[in-house]
Coordinates of C-alpha atoms in Angstrom, one line a residue:
Chain A
M24 CA -0.1 -0.1 -0.2
L25 CA 2.6 2.3 1.2
K26 CA 4.8 1.2 -1.8
K27 CA 2.0 1.9 -4.2
C28 CA 1.6 5.4 -2.8
V29 CA 5.3 6.3 -3.0
Q30 CA 4.9 5.0 -7.0
N31 CA 2.1 7.1 -7.8
K32 CA 3.2 10.5 -9.2
N33 CA 0.0 12.4 -8.3
F34 CA 0.0 11.4 -4.8
M35 CA 3.7 12.4 -4.4
I36 CA 3.5 15.7 -6.0
G37 CA 0.3 16.2 -3.9
A38 CA 2.2 15.0 -0.7
V39 CA 5.2 17.1 -1.4
L40 CA 3.2 20.1 -2.1
L41 CA 1.1 19.8 1.3
G42 CA 4.4 18.8 3.1
I43 CA 5.9 22.5 2.3
L44 CA 2.5 24.1 3.5
V45 CA 2.1 21.9 6.8
L46 CA 5.7 22.5 7.4
I47 CA 4.9 26.5 7.1
L48 CA 1.9 25.9 9.4
A49 CA 3.9 24.0 12.1
V50 CA 6.8 26.8 11.9
S51 CA 4.0 29.6 12.4
F52 CA 3.0 28.3 15.7
F53 CA 6.6 28.7 17.1
Y54 CA 8.1 31.5 15.2
L55 CA 7.1 34.4 13.0
P56 CA 9.7 36.7 11.5
Y57 CA 7.5 39.6 12.3
D58 CA 4.5 40.6 13.8
P59 CA 1.8 39.8 11.1
N60 CA -0.3 42.9 11.8
G61 CA 2.6 45.2 12.7
M62 CA 2.5 48.0 10.1
N63 CA 5.6 50.1 8.8
T64 CA 4.7 52.6 6.5
Q65 CA 8.1 53.4 5.7
Q66 CA 8.4 50.1 4.1
K67 CA 5.5 49.5 1.9
F68 CA 5.5 47.5 -1.4
Q69 CA 9.1 46.2 -0.8
L70 CA 10.2 43.6 -3.3
P71 CA 11.9 40.5 -1.6
T72 CA 14.9 41.4 0.3
P73 CA 17.0 39.6 3.0
A74 CA 14.9 41.2 5.8
H75 CA 11.5 40.5 4.3
P76 CA 11.9 37.3 2.1
L77 CA 8.5 37.8 0.4
G78 CA 8.3 41.5 0.6
T79 CA 6.1 43.7 2.3
D80 CA 2.0 44.8 1.5
N81 CA 0.6 48.2 1.1
F82 CA 1.0 48.8 5.0
G83 CA 4.4 47.9 5.3
R84 CA 3.4 44.3 6.9
D85 CA 5.9 41.5 6.3
I86 CA 4.0 39.2 3.7
L87 CA 5.9 36.1 4.9
S88 CA 4.8 36.8 8.5
R89 CA 1.1 37.0 7.1
V90 CA 1.3 34.1 5.0
M91 CA 2.5 32.1 7.8
K92 CA -0.3 33.3 10.3
G93 CA -3.0 32.9 7.5
S94 CA -1.8 29.2 7.0
Q95 CA -3.3 28.5 10.4
S96 CA -6.8 29.8 9.6
V97 CA -6.8 27.9 6.1
F98 CA -6.0 24.7 7.9
L99 CA -8.5 25.4 10.6
V100 CA -11.2 26.4 8.1
G101 CA -10.3 23.5 6.1
F102 CA -10.4 20.9 8.7
S103 CA -13.3 21.8 10.6
S104 CA -15.6 22.2 7.5
V105 CA -14.3 18.8 6.2
G106 CA -14.8 17.6 9.7
I107 CA -18.3 18.7 10.1
G108 CA -19.3 17.5 6.4
F109 CA -17.6 14.2 6.9
L110 CA -19.5 13.8 10.5
F111 CA -22.9 14.8 9.5
G112 CA -22.6 13.5 5.7
L113 CA -21.5 10.0 7.1
L114 CA -24.3 9.6 9.6
F115 CA -26.8 10.7 7.3
G116 CA -25.4 8.8 4.2
A117 CA -25.3 5.7 6.7
A118 CA -29.0 6.0 7.9
A119 CA -30.2 6.6 4.2
G120 CA -28.1 3.7 2.7
Y121 CA -28.4 1.1 5.4
L122 CA -32.1 1.6 6.4
G123 CA -33.4 2.5 2.9
G124 CA -36.9 3.4 2.4
A125 CA -38.6 6.3 3.7
V126 CA -35.8 7.5 5.7
D127 CA -33.4 7.3 2.4
E128 CA -36.1 9.2 0.4
V129 CA -36.5 11.8 3.1
L130 CA -32.7 12.2 3.7
M131 CA -31.8 12.2 0.1
R132 CA -34.3 14.8 -0.8
I133 CA -33.1 17.1 2.0
T134 CA -29.6 16.6 0.3
D135 CA -30.8 17.4 -3.0
A136 CA -32.4 20.7 -1.8
L137 CA -28.9 21.7 -0.1
M138 CA -27.2 20.5 -3.3
A139 CA -29.6 22.6 -5.5
F140 CA -27.8 25.6 -4.0
P141 CA -24.1 26.5 -5.3
G142 CA -22.0 26.0 -2.2
V143 CA -20.7 29.5 -2.0
I144 CA -24.1 31.0 -2.1
L145 CA -25.4 28.8 0.6
A146 CA -22.4 29.7 2.6
L147 CA -22.9 33.4 2.0
V148 CA -26.5 33.0 3.3
I149 CA -25.6 31.2 6.2
I150 CA -22.7 33.8 7.0
T151 CA -25.1 36.7 6.5
V152 CA -27.7 35.2 8.9
S153 CA -25.1 34.3 11.4
G154 CA -22.5 37.0 11.2
S155 CA -19.0 36.7 9.7
S156 CA -16.0 35.1 11.9
T157 CA -13.6 32.3 11.3
L158 CA -15.8 30.0 13.2
H159 CA -18.9 30.7 11.2
T160 CA -17.0 30.5 8.1
A161 CA -15.9 27.0 8.9
A162 CA -19.4 26.0 9.9
A163 CA -20.8 27.5 6.7
L164 CA -18.6 25.6 4.5
G165 CA -19.0 22.3 6.5
V166 CA -22.9 22.6 6.0
T167 CA -22.2 23.1 2.2
A168 CA -19.7 19.9 2.3
I169 CA -22.5 17.6 3.9
P170 CA -24.3 16.5 0.8
R171 CA -21.2 15.3 -1.1
F172 CA -20.3 13.0 1.7
C173 CA -23.8 12.0 2.4
R174 CA -24.1 10.9 -1.3
I175 CA -20.6 9.0 -1.0
A176 CA -21.6 7.3 2.2
R177 CA -25.0 6.4 0.9
A178 CA -23.5 4.8 -2.2
G179 CA -21.0 3.0 -0.2
F180 CA -23.4 1.6 2.5
L181 CA -26.1 0.7 -0.2
Q182 CA -23.3 -1.3 -2.1
I183 CA -21.7 -3.0 0.7
K184 CA -24.6 -3.8 2.9
E185 CA -25.4 -6.3 0.0
M186 CA -21.9 -8.1 0.1
D187 CA -21.9 -11.7 1.2
Y188 CA -19.6 -11.0 4.1
V189 CA -22.2 -8.4 5.6
K190 CA -24.9 -11.0 5.2
A191 CA -22.7 -13.5 6.7
A192 CA -22.1 -11.4 9.6
R193 CA -25.7 -10.7 10.0
S194 CA -26.1 -14.5 9.8
R195 CA -24.0 -14.6 13.1
G196 CA -26.2 -12.6 14.9
A197 CA -24.3 -9.2 14.6
S198 CA -26.4 -6.2 15.3
P199 CA -27.2 -3.3 12.7
L200 CA -24.8 -1.1 14.6
R201 CA -22.1 -3.4 14.7
L202 CA -22.4 -4.4 11.1
M203 CA -22.4 -0.8 10.0
A204 CA -19.1 0.2 12.3
L205 CA -17.2 -3.0 11.8
H206 CA -18.2 -4.6 8.6
I207 CA -19.4 -1.9 6.3
L208 CA -17.6 1.5 7.2
P209 CA -14.1 0.0 7.2
N210 CA -14.5 -1.1 3.8
M211 CA -15.4 2.3 2.2
V212 CA -12.7 4.3 3.9
S213 CA -10.9 4.8 0.6
P214 CA -13.6 6.7 -1.3
L215 CA -14.6 8.8 1.8
L216 CA -10.6 9.6 2.1
V217 CA -10.7 10.7 -1.5
T218 CA -13.8 13.0 -1.1
A219 CA -12.3 14.4 2.1
S220 CA -9.1 15.3 0.3
V221 CA -11.0 16.9 -2.7
G222 CA -13.2 18.5 -0.3
F223 CA -10.3 20.1 1.7
A224 CA -9.2 21.8 -1.5
G225 CA -12.9 23.1 -2.2
A226 CA -13.3 24.4 1.4
V227 CA -9.7 26.3 0.9
L228 CA -10.8 27.7 -2.3
S229 CA -14.3 28.8 -0.9
E230 CA -12.6 30.2 2.2
A231 CA -10.4 32.3 0.0
G232 CA -13.3 33.3 -2.0
L233 CA -15.5 34.3 0.9
S234 CA -12.6 36.4 2.5
Y235 CA -12.0 38.0 -0.7
L236 CA -15.6 39.0 -0.6
G237 CA -15.0 40.2 2.9
L238 CA -17.2 37.8 4.5
G239 CA -14.9 35.2 5.5
I240 CA -11.9 35.7 8.2
Q241 CA -12.1 39.3 9.2
P242 CA -9.1 41.8 9.1
P243 CA -6.6 42.4 10.5
E244 CA -6.3 38.7 10.8
P245 CA -4.4 37.5 7.9
S246 CA -6.1 35.1 5.4
W247 CA -5.0 34.3 2.2
G248 CA -8.1 35.2 0.2
M249 CA -8.3 38.4 2.1
M250 CA -4.4 39.3 1.0
L251 CA -5.3 38.4 -2.5
F252 CA -8.4 40.9 -2.2
E253 CA -6.2 43.8 -0.8
A254 CA -3.5 43.0 -3.5
Q255 CA -5.9 43.5 -6.2
A256 CA -6.1 47.3 -6.0
Y257 CA -2.2 47.2 -6.5
L258 CA -2.2 44.4 -9.0
L259 CA -0.4 46.6 -11.9
S260 CA 2.0 48.5 -9.5
S261 CA 3.2 45.6 -7.4
P262 CA 2.1 42.4 -8.9
W263 CA 4.5 40.6 -6.5
Y264 CA 1.9 41.0 -3.5
A265 CA -0.8 39.2 -5.4
F266 CA 1.4 36.7 -6.5
I267 CA 2.2 35.1 -3.2
P268 CA -1.1 34.5 -1.7
G269 CA -2.3 33.3 -5.1
C270 CA 0.4 30.7 -5.1
L271 CA -0.1 29.4 -1.8
I272 CA -3.8 29.0 -2.7
T273 CA -2.9 27.1 -5.7
M274 CA -0.3 24.9 -4.1
M275 CA -2.7 24.2 -1.2
V276 CA -5.9 23.4 -3.8
L277 CA -3.4 21.5 -6.3
G278 CA -1.8 19.4 -3.7
F279 CA -5.1 18.2 -2.2
N280 CA -6.6 17.5 -5.6
L281 CA -3.2 15.5 -6.6
L282 CA -3.4 13.6 -3.3
G283 CA -7.1 12.7 -3.7
D284 CA -6.6 11.6 -7.3
G285 CA -3.4 9.5 -6.1
L286 CA -5.4 7.9 -3.2
R287 CA -8.0 6.7 -5.7
D288 CA -5.7 5.4 -8.1
V289 CA -3.9 3.5 -5.4
T290 CA -7.0 2.3 -3.6
D291 CA -9.0 1.5 -6.6
A292 CA -8.3 -2.2 -7.6
R293 CA -9.1 -1.6 -11.0
T294 CA -6.5 0.8 -12.0
A295 CA -3.8 -0.2 -9.4
Chain B
M22 CA -42.2 -36.2 18.8
E23 CA -41.1 -32.6 18.3
H24 CA -39.1 -32.0 15.3
L25 CA -36.1 -29.7 15.2
L26 CA -37.4 -27.8 12.4
D27 CA -40.8 -28.0 11.1
V28 CA -42.0 -26.0 7.9
E29 CA -45.2 -26.0 6.9
G30 CA -47.1 -24.3 3.9
L31 CA -44.3 -22.0 3.5
T32 CA -45.2 -19.5 0.9
V33 CA -42.6 -16.3 0.1
E34 CA -43.6 -13.8 -2.3
I35 CA -41.2 -11.6 -4.2
R36 CA -42.2 -8.2 -5.4
I37 CA -41.1 -7.2 -8.9
R38 CA -42.2 -3.9 -10.1
G39 CA -45.2 -3.6 -7.9
H40 CA -46.4 -7.1 -8.3
A41 CA -46.0 -9.9 -6.0
Y42 CA -45.0 -13.3 -7.4
R43 CA -44.8 -16.5 -5.4
A44 CA -41.4 -17.9 -5.5
L45 CA -42.0 -20.5 -3.0
D46 CA -45.3 -22.2 -2.7
S47 CA -46.5 -24.2 0.2
V48 CA -43.2 -25.7 1.1
G49 CA -43.1 -28.1 3.8
F50 CA -40.8 -30.5 5.4
R51 CA -39.2 -31.5 8.5
L52 CA -35.9 -32.0 9.8
D53 CA -34.8 -33.9 13.2
R54 CA -31.9 -33.6 15.5
G55 CA -28.8 -34.9 13.9
E56 CA -30.2 -35.5 10.3
I57 CA -28.4 -34.4 7.0
V58 CA -31.1 -33.4 4.5
G59 CA -30.5 -32.5 0.8
L60 CA -32.1 -30.0 -0.9
V61 CA -31.8 -30.1 -4.6
G62 CA -33.0 -28.4 -7.7
E63 CA -31.8 -26.2 -10.6
S64 CA -30.7 -22.6 -10.1
G65 CA -33.9 -20.5 -9.5
C66 CA -36.0 -23.4 -7.9
G67 CA -36.2 -21.7 -4.5
K68 CA -33.5 -23.7 -2.6
S69 CA -31.7 -20.7 -1.4
L70 CA -34.9 -18.8 -0.7
T71 CA -36.2 -21.5 1.4
A72 CA -32.7 -21.5 3.4
L73 CA -32.8 -17.9 3.6
S74 CA -36.4 -17.7 5.2
V75 CA -35.7 -20.3 7.7
I76 CA -32.8 -18.1 9.0
G77 CA -34.8 -14.8 8.4
L78 CA -32.6 -13.3 6.1
L79 CA -34.7 -12.9 2.8
P80 CA -33.8 -10.1 0.6
E81 CA -35.7 -7.1 1.1
A82 CA -38.1 -7.7 -2.0
A83 CA -39.1 -10.9 -0.6
R84 CA -41.6 -11.7 2.4
V85 CA -43.2 -14.6 4.0
G86 CA -46.7 -14.6 2.8
A87 CA -48.0 -17.5 4.6
G88 CA -47.0 -20.5 6.5
E89 CA -45.0 -21.5 9.7
I90 CA -41.3 -22.1 10.2
R91 CA -41.3 -23.8 13.7
F92 CA -37.9 -24.4 15.2
R93 CA -37.9 -26.2 18.4
G94 CA -41.7 -25.9 18.6
A95 CA -41.6 -21.8 18.3
D96 CA -42.9 -20.2 15.0
L97 CA -40.0 -18.2 13.9
V98 CA -42.0 -16.2 11.3
E99 CA -43.6 -14.3 14.1
W100 CA -40.3 -13.4 15.6
T101 CA -39.1 -10.0 15.7
E102 CA -35.8 -9.0 14.2
A103 CA -34.2 -8.3 17.5
R104 CA -35.2 -11.9 18.7
M105 CA -33.8 -13.3 15.3
C106 CA -30.5 -11.8 16.0
G107 CA -30.4 -13.9 19.3
L108 CA -31.1 -17.0 17.3
R109 CA -28.9 -16.5 14.3
G110 CA -25.5 -17.8 14.6
K111 CA -26.4 -19.4 18.1
D112 CA -29.0 -21.8 17.2
I113 CA -29.1 -21.8 13.4
S114 CA -26.0 -20.9 11.4
I115 CA -25.5 -20.6 7.7
V116 CA -22.6 -21.5 5.4
F117 CA -22.6 -19.4 2.1
Q118 CA -21.5 -20.6 -1.3
E119 CA -18.8 -18.3 -2.0
P120 CA -16.1 -18.4 0.7
M121 CA -14.4 -15.9 -1.3
T122 CA -16.9 -13.0 -0.6
A123 CA -18.3 -14.4 2.7
L124 CA -15.4 -12.9 4.6
N125 CA -14.8 -9.4 5.5
P126 CA -11.6 -8.5 3.8
L127 CA -10.5 -6.1 6.4
M128 CA -10.9 -8.2 9.5
P129 CA -8.4 -11.0 10.8
V130 CA -10.2 -14.4 10.1
G131 CA -10.1 -15.3 13.8
R132 CA -11.9 -12.2 14.9
Q133 CA -14.9 -12.9 12.4
I134 CA -14.9 -16.4 13.7
A135 CA -15.1 -15.2 17.3
E136 CA -17.5 -12.7 16.6
A137 CA -20.7 -15.2 16.6
F138 CA -19.3 -16.1 20.1
L139 CA -19.0 -12.5 21.3
Q140 CA -22.3 -11.4 20.1
H141 CA -24.0 -14.2 22.0
G142 CA -22.7 -13.3 25.3
G143 CA -19.3 -14.4 25.7
S144 CA -16.2 -12.5 27.0
K145 CA -13.5 -11.5 24.5
S146 CA -11.0 -14.1 25.9
E147 CA -13.7 -16.8 25.8
A148 CA -14.4 -15.9 22.3
R149 CA -10.6 -16.3 21.3
A150 CA -10.5 -19.6 23.0
A151 CA -13.4 -20.8 21.4
A152 CA -12.6 -19.5 18.0
L153 CA -9.3 -21.3 18.2
R154 CA -10.8 -24.6 19.3
V155 CA -13.4 -24.6 16.6
M156 CA -10.5 -23.5 14.1
K157 CA -8.6 -26.8 15.2
Q158 CA -11.9 -28.6 14.9
V159 CA -12.5 -27.9 11.3
G160 CA -8.9 -29.0 10.4
L161 CA -7.2 -25.6 10.2
S162 CA -3.6 -26.0 11.1
R163 CA -1.5 -23.5 13.2
P164 CA -4.7 -21.7 14.5
D165 CA -2.7 -19.2 16.6
S166 CA -1.1 -17.6 13.8
L167 CA -3.9 -18.0 11.4
Y168 CA -6.0 -16.2 13.8
W169 CA -4.6 -12.8 12.8
E170 CA -4.5 -13.5 9.1
F171 CA -6.7 -11.7 6.6
P172 CA -8.9 -13.6 4.0
H173 CA -6.8 -12.7 1.2
Q174 CA -3.8 -14.5 2.7
L175 CA -6.0 -17.8 2.6
S176 CA -6.5 -20.4 -0.1
G177 CA -10.2 -21.3 -1.2
G178 CA -10.3 -24.4 0.9
M179 CA -9.3 -22.8 4.0
K180 CA -11.7 -20.0 3.7
Q181 CA -14.3 -22.5 3.2
R182 CA -13.2 -24.2 6.6
V183 CA -13.2 -20.7 8.4
V184 CA -16.6 -20.2 7.0
I185 CA -17.7 -23.5 8.7
A186 CA -15.8 -22.5 11.8
M187 CA -17.8 -19.4 12.0
A188 CA -21.0 -21.1 11.7
L189 CA -20.1 -23.8 14.3
I190 CA -18.5 -22.1 17.0
N191 CA -21.8 -22.0 19.0
R192 CA -22.7 -25.5 18.2
P193 CA -25.7 -24.8 16.6
A194 CA -28.8 -27.2 16.4
L195 CA -29.1 -26.3 12.8
L196 CA -26.6 -25.8 10.1
I197 CA -27.8 -24.6 6.8
A198 CA -25.1 -25.3 4.2
D199 CA -25.9 -23.3 0.8
E200 CA -24.0 -25.0 -1.8
P201 CA -21.0 -25.1 0.4
T202 CA -18.6 -26.9 -2.0
T203 CA -19.8 -25.5 -5.4
A204 CA -16.7 -23.0 -5.3
L205 CA -14.2 -25.4 -4.5
D206 CA -12.2 -27.9 -6.7
V207 CA -13.0 -31.6 -6.2
T208 CA -10.4 -32.7 -3.9
I209 CA -11.3 -29.8 -1.5
Q210 CA -14.9 -30.5 -2.1
Y211 CA -14.5 -34.2 -0.8
Q212 CA -12.7 -32.9 2.4
I213 CA -15.4 -30.1 3.0
L214 CA -18.0 -32.9 2.6
E215 CA -16.4 -35.1 5.1
L216 CA -15.7 -32.4 7.6
I217 CA -19.3 -31.6 7.6
K218 CA -20.4 -35.4 8.0
Q219 CA -17.8 -35.6 10.7
L220 CA -19.0 -32.5 12.4
N221 CA -22.8 -33.5 12.2
R222 CA -21.7 -36.8 14.1
S223 CA -19.6 -35.4 16.6
L224 CA -21.7 -32.2 17.5
S225 CA -25.1 -33.8 16.5
T226 CA -25.8 -30.6 14.4
A227 CA -28.7 -31.2 11.8
V228 CA -27.6 -30.2 8.5
L229 CA -29.9 -28.8 5.5
L230 CA -27.5 -29.1 2.7
I231 CA -28.3 -27.4 -0.4
S232 CA -26.9 -28.6 -3.7
H233 CA -27.5 -29.0 -7.2
D234 CA -25.0 -31.8 -7.3
L235 CA -26.8 -35.1 -6.7
G236 CA -23.6 -36.9 -6.1
V237 CA -22.8 -34.6 -3.3
V238 CA -26.4 -35.4 -1.9
R239 CA -25.8 -39.2 -2.2
E240 CA -22.5 -38.9 -0.5
V241 CA -23.6 -37.2 2.8
C242 CA -27.5 -37.0 3.1
S243 CA -30.1 -39.4 4.6
R244 CA -33.0 -38.1 3.1
V245 CA -33.4 -35.7 -0.1
I246 CA -35.9 -32.9 -0.9
V247 CA -36.3 -32.1 -4.7
M248 CA -37.5 -28.7 -5.6
Y249 CA -38.9 -27.3 -8.8
A250 CA -40.0 -23.5 -9.4
G251 CA -40.9 -23.0 -6.0
F252 CA -42.6 -26.3 -5.2
I253 CA -41.4 -29.4 -3.5
V254 CA -41.8 -32.2 -6.1
E255 CA -40.4 -35.2 -4.4
E256 CA -39.1 -36.1 -0.9
G257 CA -37.8 -39.3 0.4
G258 CA -34.7 -41.5 1.5
V259 CA -31.5 -40.7 -0.5
G260 CA -31.2 -44.3 -1.6
E261 CA -34.7 -44.8 -2.9
V262 CA -35.3 -41.2 -4.5
L263 CA -31.9 -41.9 -6.6
R264 CA -32.4 -45.3 -7.3
R265 CA -36.2 -45.2 -8.2
P266 CA -37.1 -41.5 -8.9
L267 CA -41.1 -41.2 -8.7
H268 CA -41.1 -37.7 -10.1
P269 CA -40.4 -37.0 -13.9
Y270 CA -38.1 -33.9 -12.7
T271 CA -35.9 -36.2 -10.5
R272 CA -35.7 -39.0 -13.4
Q273 CA -34.8 -36.3 -15.9
L274 CA -32.1 -34.6 -13.5
L275 CA -30.6 -38.2 -12.9
E276 CA -30.4 -38.9 -16.4
S277 CA -28.5 -35.8 -17.0
I278 CA -25.7 -36.9 -14.8
P279 CA -22.6 -38.2 -16.7
T280 CA -21.7 -41.5 -16.0
P281 CA -19.2 -44.1 -17.2
Q282 CA -22.1 -46.4 -18.7
K283 CA -23.0 -43.3 -20.8
R284 CA -19.8 -43.0 -22.4
G285 CA -19.7 -42.2 -26.2
R286 CA -23.4 -41.1 -26.0
P287 CA -24.6 -37.6 -26.1
L288 CA -25.4 -36.6 -22.5
Y289 CA -29.2 -36.0 -21.7
T290 CA -30.3 -32.5 -21.0
I291 CA -33.7 -31.2 -19.6
P292 CA -35.2 -29.3 -22.6
G293 CA -35.7 -25.7 -21.5
V294 CA -34.7 -23.6 -18.4
V295 CA -36.6 -22.8 -15.3
A296 CA -39.4 -20.3 -16.0
A297 CA -38.6 -16.7 -14.8
L298 CA -40.5 -15.9 -11.7
D299 CA -42.8 -13.5 -13.7
Q300 CA -43.6 -15.9 -16.4
R301 CA -44.8 -19.0 -14.4
P302 CA -48.2 -20.1 -15.5
A303 CA -50.5 -20.5 -12.6
G304 CA -52.9 -23.4 -11.9
V305 CA -50.7 -26.0 -13.9
C306 CA -48.2 -28.6 -13.0
P307 CA -45.0 -26.5 -12.5
F308 CA -42.8 -29.0 -14.5
C309 CA -45.4 -29.7 -17.4
D310 CA -43.7 -27.6 -20.0
R311 CA -40.5 -29.6 -19.5
C312 CA -41.7 -33.1 -18.6
A313 CA -41.0 -35.9 -20.9
R314 CA -44.3 -37.3 -19.9
A315 CA -46.7 -34.3 -19.6
R316 CA -50.3 -35.1 -20.5
P317 CA -53.5 -32.8 -21.0
R318 CA -54.2 -33.6 -17.3
C319 CA -50.9 -31.9 -16.3
R320 CA -52.2 -28.4 -17.7
E321 CA -55.5 -28.6 -15.7
A322 CA -54.5 -28.4 -12.1
V323 CA -51.4 -28.4 -9.7
P324 CA -50.7 -31.9 -8.5
R325 CA -50.8 -32.3 -4.7
L326 CA -47.9 -33.5 -2.8
T327 CA -49.2 -37.2 -2.1
E328 CA -47.4 -39.7 0.4
Q329 CA -46.7 -43.1 -0.6
N330 CA -44.7 -45.7 1.3
G331 CA -42.8 -42.9 3.2
R332 CA -42.2 -40.9 0.0
K333 CA -43.8 -37.8 -1.0
V334 CA -44.1 -36.8 -4.6
R335 CA -46.1 -34.2 -6.5
C336 CA -47.2 -35.7 -9.7
F337 CA -50.5 -37.1 -11.1
F338 CA -48.8 -40.0 -12.5
A339 CA -46.2 -40.8 -10.1
G340 CA -45.6 -44.6 -9.0
G341 CA -45.8 -46.3 -12.5
G342 CA -49.2 -44.3 -13.5
A343 CA -47.3 -42.9 -16.5
E344 CA -45.1 -46.3 -17.2

């Protein structure tokens, strides 16, 4: 399994990209070169120099420090929204797929309704109603991720509950909960992992989008999307500023998508 | 005397596109302690469905329409799912046809064997000990290391032994074996049959052996029930039924088995196939379309299952009437 992962090009490129970002995240907890919100109007729009390796922004804040600090909120929003989507999606999907019948019908129609809204619009509505903060952003994105996980989980449960070994477990007297937790769920971990990986990329992108619109993480707290928005005004005079957060968002999204693709290839018996 | 299993008038309906079709029609048979009874017939005749209804694992589209399944005197049809959970794997267990798919690929085989013990009130260490004991009993060597191995590390014969061990860990009173040897090659097949016979003797477990191989049935069973299109068409002692079949279906089945004597001649096959569930004519003998001796009367009514000399047969012309 591990060997196959290493041999898979997509997986490895994704893993390296994400490895770099996780490293940035890890360092940011212990060390930031400058105060990410500390302004220095004397040194606005500096190109990378030894003192400011990634230059400075319109208020003379150190971009490297802001990017590092921003990685914390990106990961926080990514993990919590995927976590919420995963947890509730799995619960609903399991109930729908395993129980079937009326439960399935009701849950799936609710999911369809959720899916009918474009994710970002739905998140916008939720944030508008609840007020914008990092936590609300994560929650809103989590809700928009539920239908996707729900569909995957339902499909998995529907398929695997018909497997002979599940019937065999039933014939041994295993209770429904035990069947679901021990016999069905472990056999559908890989599609769920792939979904989580791709979902993480989506969440990062949506968070950047929301922050760009000023509805995500609130300034002066740094966020990559927010930085991109601020840099927009100076795109012609100092393209460098927009380039950095843009690059990082791309790295993050690409990394998770490649990792997801790689995982799918590695775990899928047909292509392996 | 009370029978271990007493099925009476069992009718199972399957819903296809909103219409209910009878897949089993007034099936009735008995099974006593320590007996091995064969259930034979072509694919689609209702053998597996009969077995699944006994253990209460009918597919979602199917339901028991009428009849009783009395196990030790209690009617299982009336039981709730929760109560059936307490019975399955303890008093009645089933061995499925495909050992390749009947094992969870992500769980060590020992834990799968122990599960049935654990589910019925054993502690973890007891379950492990019982699993190791039953693994030895079914002839699995080095049970200690095998306990932690995964299904893909085992051969087909070993897997089927594991599946049988799973079914037998609680020493059930009734073992249903749904074509337990069909997926195995001939030498392994023989070993597994010997194992079932031996366990039947040592644990006095009654076995309902489903098969479409009359040779297998001859080898291990004392009685045989022949099914066709959801009906029981013949029942009796194995020797008698196979030597002197009363129902044309049994006779034609026997004729289609290759034997050394038939060498050099084309092998007989029963013309046609079992009619699909939604294309079975009502009110006629179920076998009349494929029967070599069908008469006009066969298309007028369904023959009753009549008893003669301890054997049962569902044919108007049984017992020489058509000779």
